[in-house]
Tab-separated table of C-alpha atoms in Angstrom:
chain	number	residue	atom	x	y	z
A	27	UNK	CA	-12.542	-22.205	-36.939
A	28	UNK	CA	-12.351	-18.431	-37.318
A	29	UNK	CA	-15.553	-17.929	-35.269
A	30	UNK	CA	-14.255	-20.177	-32.487
A	31	UNK	CA	-10.959	-18.273	-32.477
A	32	UNK	CA	-12.736	-14.915	-32.292
A	33	UNK	CA	-14.941	-16.094	-29.419
A	34	UNK	CA	-11.896	-17.364	-27.557
A	35	UNK	CA	-10.122	-14.054	-28.120
A	36	UNK	CA	-13.166	-12.069	-26.991
A	37	UNK	CA	-13.402	-14.017	-23.740
A	38	UNK	CA	-9.686	-13.666	-23.131
A	39	UNK	CA	-9.664	-9.878	-23.434
A	40	UNK	CA	-12.978	-9.115	-21.717
A	41	UNK	CA	-12.579	-6.898	-18.604
A	42	UNK	CA	-14.420	-9.365	-16.367
A	43	UNK	CA	-12.242	-12.253	-17.499
A	44	UNK	CA	-9.070	-10.241	-16.999
A	45	UNK	CA	-10.247	-9.080	-13.569
A	46	UNK	CA	-11.197	-12.542	-12.333
A	47	UNK	CA	-8.065	-14.098	-13.830
A	48	UNK	CA	-5.891	-11.785	-11.750
A	49	UNK	CA	-7.536	-12.478	-8.401
A	50	UNK	CA	-5.169	-14.259	-6.003
A	51	UNK	CA	-6.721	-16.172	-3.145
A	52	UNK	CA	-4.242	-18.616	-1.615
A	53	UNK	CA	-6.274	-19.247	1.561
A	54	UNK	CA	-9.751	-19.221	-0.033
A	55	UNK	CA	-10.983	-16.196	1.882
A	56	UNK	CA	-13.235	-15.014	-0.975
A	57	UNK	CA	-16.678	-16.600	-1.276
A	58	UNK	CA	-16.759	-19.207	-4.038
A	59	UNK	CA	-17.965	-17.690	-7.302
A	60	UNK	CA	-18.003	-14.157	-5.882
A	61	UNK	CA	-17.428	-11.289	-8.312
A	62	UNK	CA	-16.391	-7.705	-7.776
A	63	UNK	CA	-19.531	-5.582	-8.190
A	64	UNK	CA	-19.580	-1.873	-8.955
A	65	UNK	CA	-22.324	-0.509	-6.698
A	66	UNK	CA	-22.284	3.038	-8.023
A	67	UNK	CA	-19.987	5.510	-9.752
A	68	UNK	CA	-20.222	9.218	-10.563
A	69	UNK	CA	-18.439	10.444	-7.445
A	70	UNK	CA	-15.256	12.534	-7.483
A	71	UNK	CA	-13.078	10.639	-4.968
A	72	UNK	CA	-14.464	8.101	-2.522
A	73	UNK	CA	-12.873	7.454	0.854
A	74	UNK	CA	-13.378	6.635	4.528
A	75	UNK	CA	-15.827	3.676	4.603
A	76	UNK	CA	-17.138	2.994	8.125
A	77	UNK	CA	-19.654	0.294	9.063
A	78	UNK	CA	-22.554	0.912	11.442
A	79	UNK	CA	-23.905	-1.609	13.931
A	80	UNK	CA	-26.562	-2.803	11.432
A	81	UNK	CA	-24.043	-3.203	8.604
A	82	UNK	CA	-24.687	-0.052	6.575
A	83	UNK	CA	-21.533	1.617	5.281
A	84	UNK	CA	-20.959	5.372	5.417
A	85	UNK	CA	-18.307	6.746	3.061
A	86	UNK	CA	-17.088	10.118	1.863
A	87	UNK	CA	-16.864	11.901	-1.456
A	88	UNK	CA	-14.209	14.315	-0.271
A	89	UNK	CA	-13.990	16.766	-3.212
A	90	UNK	CA	-17.788	17.189	-3.115
A	91	UNK	CA	-17.720	17.513	0.690
A	92	UNK	CA	-20.357	14.839	1.361
A	93	UNK	CA	-20.829	11.724	3.442
A	94	UNK	CA	-22.921	9.030	1.759
A	95	UNK	CA	-24.685	6.003	3.215
A	96	UNK	CA	-24.865	2.578	1.552
A	97	UNK	CA	-27.883	0.588	2.714
A	98	UNK	CA	-26.722	-3.005	3.090
A	99	UNK	CA	-30.218	-4.415	2.523
A	100	UNK	CA	-31.468	-2.356	-0.416
A	101	UNK	CA	-28.001	-1.695	-1.928
A	102	UNK	CA	-29.062	1.940	-2.344
A	103	UNK	CA	-26.806	4.929	-1.714
A	104	UNK	CA	-28.092	8.183	-0.249
A	105	UNK	CA	-26.550	11.394	1.054
A	106	UNK	CA	-26.134	11.365	4.835
A	107	UNK	CA	-24.438	14.743	5.323
A	108	UNK	CA	-23.608	17.799	3.244
A	109	UNK	CA	-20.898	20.236	4.384
A	110	UNK	CA	-19.010	17.303	5.865
A	111	UNK	CA	-15.773	19.119	6.715
A	112	UNK	CA	-14.041	17.440	3.756
A	113	UNK	CA	-14.223	14.220	5.738
A	114	UNK	CA	-11.681	11.543	4.951
A	115	UNK	CA	-11.199	8.455	7.145
A	116	UNK	CA	-14.082	7.550	9.496
A	117	UNK	CA	-14.955	4.969	12.161
A	118	UNK	CA	-18.036	4.224	14.254
A	119	UNK	CA	-17.977	4.178	18.038
A	120	UNK	CA	-20.008	1.520	19.863
A	121	UNK	CA	-22.712	4.064	20.729
A	122	UNK	CA	-23.279	4.890	17.045
A	123	UNK	CA	-21.274	8.111	16.970
A	124	UNK	CA	-19.395	8.517	13.701
A	125	UNK	CA	-15.808	9.743	14.142
A	126	UNK	CA	-14.517	11.659	11.137
A	127	UNK	CA	-11.156	13.028	10.043
A	128	UNK	CA	-12.432	16.409	8.878
A	129	UNK	CA	-9.397	17.936	7.260
A	130	UNK	CA	-11.055	21.080	5.896
A	131	UNK	CA	-10.000	22.788	9.151
A	132	UNK	CA	-7.518	20.067	10.222
A	133	UNK	CA	-9.922	18.663	12.805
A	134	UNK	CA	-11.336	15.448	14.251
A	135	UNK	CA	-15.147	15.356	14.472
A	136	UNK	CA	-17.830	13.327	16.216
A	137	UNK	CA	-21.069	13.153	14.188
A	138	UNK	CA	-24.401	12.011	15.651
A	139	UNK	CA	-27.096	10.050	13.806
A	140	UNK	CA	-28.764	13.293	12.720
A	141	UNK	CA	-25.558	14.516	11.063
A	142	UNK	CA	-24.706	17.144	13.672
A	143	UNK	CA	-20.976	17.474	14.260
A	144	UNK	CA	-18.910	18.209	17.362
A	145	UNK	CA	-15.229	19.142	17.126
A	146	UNK	CA	-13.125	16.765	19.225
A	147	UNK	CA	-9.657	17.937	18.208
A	148	UNK	CA	-8.703	21.190	16.511
A	149	UNK	CA	-5.034	21.550	17.461
A	150	UNK	CA	-2.083	19.964	19.248
A	151	UNK	CA	-0.118	22.113	21.701
A	152	UNK	CA	-1.715	25.228	20.268
A	153	UNK	CA	-0.844	24.493	16.642
A	154	UNK	CA	-2.961	23.170	13.798
A	155	UNK	CA	-2.645	19.537	12.837
A	156	UNK	CA	-1.483	18.678	9.327
A	157	UNK	CA	-4.842	17.114	8.461
A	158	UNK	CA	-6.199	14.027	10.275
A	159	UNK	CA	-6.472	11.262	7.694
A	160	UNK	CA	-7.610	7.964	9.200
A	161	UNK	CA	-8.932	6.888	12.596
A	162	UNK	CA	-9.580	3.767	14.681
A	163	UNK	CA	-11.563	3.605	17.928
A	164	UNK	CA	-10.347	0.981	20.374
A	165	UNK	CA	-12.910	-1.198	22.195
A	166	UNK	CA	-11.990	0.141	25.651
A	167	UNK	CA	-12.441	3.710	24.468
A	168	UNK	CA	-10.099	6.304	23.115
A	169	UNK	CA	-9.039	6.607	19.504
A	170	UNK	CA	-5.926	6.652	17.360
A	171	UNK	CA	-5.576	8.815	14.272
A	172	UNK	CA	-2.914	9.512	11.682
A	173	UNK	CA	-1.888	13.042	10.712
A	174	UNK	CA	0.035	13.115	7.421
A	175	UNK	CA	0.359	16.226	5.299
A	176	UNK	CA	-1.511	16.330	1.997
A	177	UNK	CA	-1.819	20.015	1.016
A	178	UNK	CA	-5.394	20.747	-0.071
A	179	UNK	CA	-6.477	23.406	-2.565
A	180	UNK	CA	-9.242	24.509	-0.167
A	181	UNK	CA	-6.830	25.357	2.658
A	182	UNK	CA	-6.031	28.999	3.289
A	183	UNK	CA	-2.562	30.096	4.313
A	184	UNK	CA	-0.923	26.732	3.572
A	185	UNK	CA	1.384	26.428	0.604
A	186	UNK	CA	3.583	23.577	-0.547
A	187	UNK	CA	4.801	21.399	2.315
A	188	UNK	CA	4.531	24.046	5.061
A	189	UNK	CA	3.072	22.769	8.319
A	190	UNK	CA	2.713	23.902	11.903
A	191	UNK	CA	3.525	20.509	13.435
A	192	UNK	CA	7.144	19.293	13.405
A	193	UNK	CA	6.348	16.124	11.490
A	194	UNK	CA	3.711	13.637	10.438
A	195	UNK	CA	2.687	11.540	13.430
A	196	UNK	CA	0.117	9.227	15.038
A	197	UNK	CA	-1.988	10.526	17.946
A	198	UNK	CA	-4.157	9.083	20.718
A	199	UNK	CA	-7.222	10.831	22.165
A	200	UNK	CA	-8.331	9.406	25.509
A	201	UNK	CA	-11.862	8.100	26.048
A	202	UNK	CA	-12.762	11.060	28.277
A	203	UNK	CA	-11.262	13.399	25.637
A	204	UNK	CA	-9.030	15.144	28.182
A	205	UNK	CA	-5.711	13.811	26.914
A	206	UNK	CA	-4.218	14.060	23.437
A	207	UNK	CA	-0.691	12.822	22.877
A	208	UNK	CA	1.572	11.410	20.201
A	209	UNK	CA	2.180	7.687	20.128
A	210	UNK	CA	4.377	7.349	17.003
A	211	UNK	CA	6.799	10.065	15.895
A	212	UNK	CA	9.269	8.162	13.703
A	213	UNK	CA	7.180	7.535	10.573
A	214	UNK	CA	7.520	9.280	7.212
A	215	UNK	CA	3.841	9.575	6.303
A	216	UNK	CA	1.422	7.525	8.429
A	217	UNK	CA	-1.887	6.966	6.677
A	218	UNK	CA	-4.038	3.833	7.104
A	219	UNK	CA	-4.704	2.575	10.623
A	220	UNK	CA	-6.612	-0.343	12.152
A	221	UNK	CA	-6.554	-2.263	15.430
A	222	UNK	CA	-7.386	-5.801	16.461
A	223	UNK	CA	-10.867	-6.422	17.941
A	224	UNK	CA	-9.378	-7.347	21.325
A	225	UNK	CA	-7.702	-3.939	21.468
A	226	UNK	CA	-4.229	-5.414	21.969
A	227	UNK	CA	-2.507	-4.485	18.706
A	228	UNK	CA	-2.482	-1.576	16.274
A	229	UNK	CA	-1.430	-1.609	12.629
A	230	UNK	CA	-0.201	1.633	11.059
A	231	UNK	CA	0.635	1.973	7.372
A	232	UNK	CA	3.533	4.282	6.577
A	233	UNK	CA	2.647	5.048	2.969
A	234	UNK	CA	5.696	7.302	2.659
A	235	UNK	CA	8.102	4.477	3.499
A	236	UNK	CA	6.075	1.751	1.785
A	237	UNK	CA	5.787	-0.269	5.007
A	238	UNK	CA	3.162	-1.286	7.561
A	239	UNK	CA	4.014	-1.681	11.247
A	240	UNK	CA	2.430	-3.534	14.139
A	241	UNK	CA	2.408	-2.149	17.683
A	242	UNK	CA	1.348	-3.467	21.060
A	243	UNK	CA	-1.206	-1.200	22.780
A	244	UNK	CA	-0.683	-0.352	26.439
A	245	UNK	CA	-3.570	0.247	28.803
A	246	UNK	CA	-2.771	3.974	28.933
A	247	UNK	CA	-2.910	4.255	25.135
A	248	UNK	CA	0.808	4.374	24.435
A	249	UNK	CA	2.301	2.039	21.839
A	250	UNK	CA	5.234	-0.324	22.454
A	251	UNK	CA	7.141	-3.101	20.683
A	252	UNK	CA	6.987	-1.731	17.164
A	253	UNK	CA	7.688	-4.360	14.530
A	254	UNK	CA	7.623	-4.454	10.746
A	255	UNK	CA	4.461	-6.229	9.594
A	256	UNK	CA	4.944	-6.113	5.819
A	257	UNK	CA	6.848	-4.308	3.095
A	258	UNK	CA	3.827	-2.413	1.798
A	259	UNK	CA	2.215	0.869	2.730
A	260	UNK	CA	-1.498	1.595	2.439
A	261	UNK	CA	-4.077	4.325	2.142
A	262	UNK	CA	-6.901	2.753	4.141
A	263	UNK	CA	-7.080	-0.660	5.785
A	264	UNK	CA	-9.266	-3.148	7.622
A	265	UNK	CA	-9.043	-6.514	9.396
A	266	UNK	CA	-11.139	-9.697	9.468
A	267	UNK	CA	-12.043	-12.052	12.319
A	268	UNK	CA	-9.082	-14.308	11.559
A	269	UNK	CA	-6.623	-11.454	11.904
A	270	UNK	CA	-5.945	-10.986	8.194
A	271	UNK	CA	-5.094	-7.384	7.326
A	272	UNK	CA	-6.398	-5.753	4.134
A	273	UNK	CA	-4.286	-2.988	2.551
A	274	UNK	CA	-5.197	-0.714	-0.337
A	275	UNK	CA	-3.598	1.192	-3.189
A	276	UNK	CA	-3.274	-1.191	-6.131
A	277	UNK	CA	-6.596	-2.919	-5.523
A	278	UNK	CA	-6.851	-4.732	-2.181
A	279	UNK	CA	-3.950	-6.836	-0.904
A	280	UNK	CA	-4.472	-9.196	2.037
A	281	UNK	CA	-1.824	-10.364	4.518
A	282	UNK	CA	-2.198	-12.988	7.215
A	283	UNK	CA	-1.256	-12.427	10.867
A	284	UNK	CA	2.387	-13.247	10.106
A	285	UNK	CA	2.611	-10.625	7.378
A	286	UNK	CA	2.492	-13.118	4.506
A	287	UNK	CA	0.564	-12.115	1.393
A	288	UNK	CA	-2.422	-14.438	0.902
A	289	UNK	CA	-4.709	-12.620	-1.526
A	290	UNK	CA	-5.029	-9.772	-3.994
A	291	UNK	CA	-8.280	-8.360	-5.338
A	292	UNK	CA	-7.743	-6.156	-8.414
A	293	UNK	CA	-10.053	-3.173	-8.762
A	294	UNK	CA	-10.609	-1.412	-12.133
A	295	UNK	CA	-9.438	1.993	-10.897
A	296	UNK	CA	-6.096	3.779	-10.827
A	297	UNK	CA	-6.215	3.945	-7.016
A	298	UNK	CA	-8.071	2.034	-4.320
A	299	UNK	CA	-8.351	4.315	-1.311
A	300	UNK	CA	-10.038	2.372	1.471
A	301	UNK	CA	-11.923	-0.737	2.530
A	302	UNK	CA	-14.167	-2.145	5.269
A	303	UNK	CA	-16.535	-5.035	5.911
A	304	UNK	CA	-20.250	-4.270	5.622
A	305	UNK	CA	-23.675	-5.968	5.772
A	306	UNK	CA	-25.176	-7.468	8.909
A	307	UNK	CA	-23.040	-10.609	8.633
A	308	UNK	CA	-19.911	-8.509	7.946
A	309	UNK	CA	-19.003	-10.646	4.931
A	310	UNK	CA	-19.361	-7.990	2.238
A	311	UNK	CA	-16.063	-6.271	1.538
A	312	UNK	CA	-16.875	-2.644	0.676
A	313	UNK	CA	-14.229	-0.858	-1.384
A	314	UNK	CA	-13.819	2.838	-2.228
A	315	UNK	CA	-11.837	3.492	-5.419
A	316	UNK	CA	-11.657	6.845	-7.179
A	317	UNK	CA	-15.102	7.744	-8.583
A	318	UNK	CA	-16.853	4.524	-7.559
A	319	UNK	CA	-17.561	2.049	-4.772
A	320	UNK	CA	-17.457	-1.738	-5.089
A	321	UNK	CA	-18.396	-4.846	-3.121
A	322	UNK	CA	-17.310	-8.469	-3.114
A	323	UNK	CA	-18.508	-11.292	-0.880
A	324	UNK	CA	-15.990	-12.953	1.427
A	325	UNK	CA	-15.878	-16.174	3.446
A	326	UNK	CA	-14.255	-14.394	6.358
A	327	UNK	CA	-16.209	-11.752	8.216
A	328	UNK	CA	-15.064	-8.387	9.405
A	329	UNK	CA	-15.099	-7.177	12.997
A	330	UNK	CA	-16.843	-4.163	14.525
């Protein structure tokens, strides 16, 4: 009897049991029997996962100033780029160019497949940005990025909450890169950002207010018809082919198109920074969380 009791207690308190017991999946979007897998740890702070056309995921280790590549076939992780501009959020364009929020110098970069960078944005109206944080490229061209203020120890001449811009906003850079303008100026601290694959709607997480908003995208890039999507902010975010939106922070929380919570995936880390869908079939959810990266297989697939 004592042995049976001890075995029962051991199972009940094991990390895997506790993790799986806490998973919520009301709409069965997680593959049956799927488990959260730690791919690799030993990083300082992982962020910015972006999926390439073939399903590989590029992500950043911001404190160590590197961009890493996860090979979706071999499951191996290699260094793609050193001196990565302290890259944070990233997103791939259709032509394979990697767009990066390089906040070492408060810039937005375009990186080619050889790792060579080009500065796309370095200022707005002659003043430095706060520090581009996350970015989404719309299918028709042009890109949206958030610009919150998170003072970095590697910045020079910036102390406390001082900033050159008059607030923390969302910007749009036109496809021909000739126009840069603000599209949302009434948020506290915009952070995560993702759009729908048809290019009609944009989701922006206001992590400062603890809310996520949905906007309609106009042809010229401006945003209209702002509406509250859910009462939760987010660091990074992604979307699947059924329109479910994945937010991060305390693990990964999933909301359907109506803003109703349908799933929660706990992650054994104090903070989950970002998420995307990887692998060729786009059914592997790739998660960056503190010093490690994780994967879990889903029924729904991501979009690219």
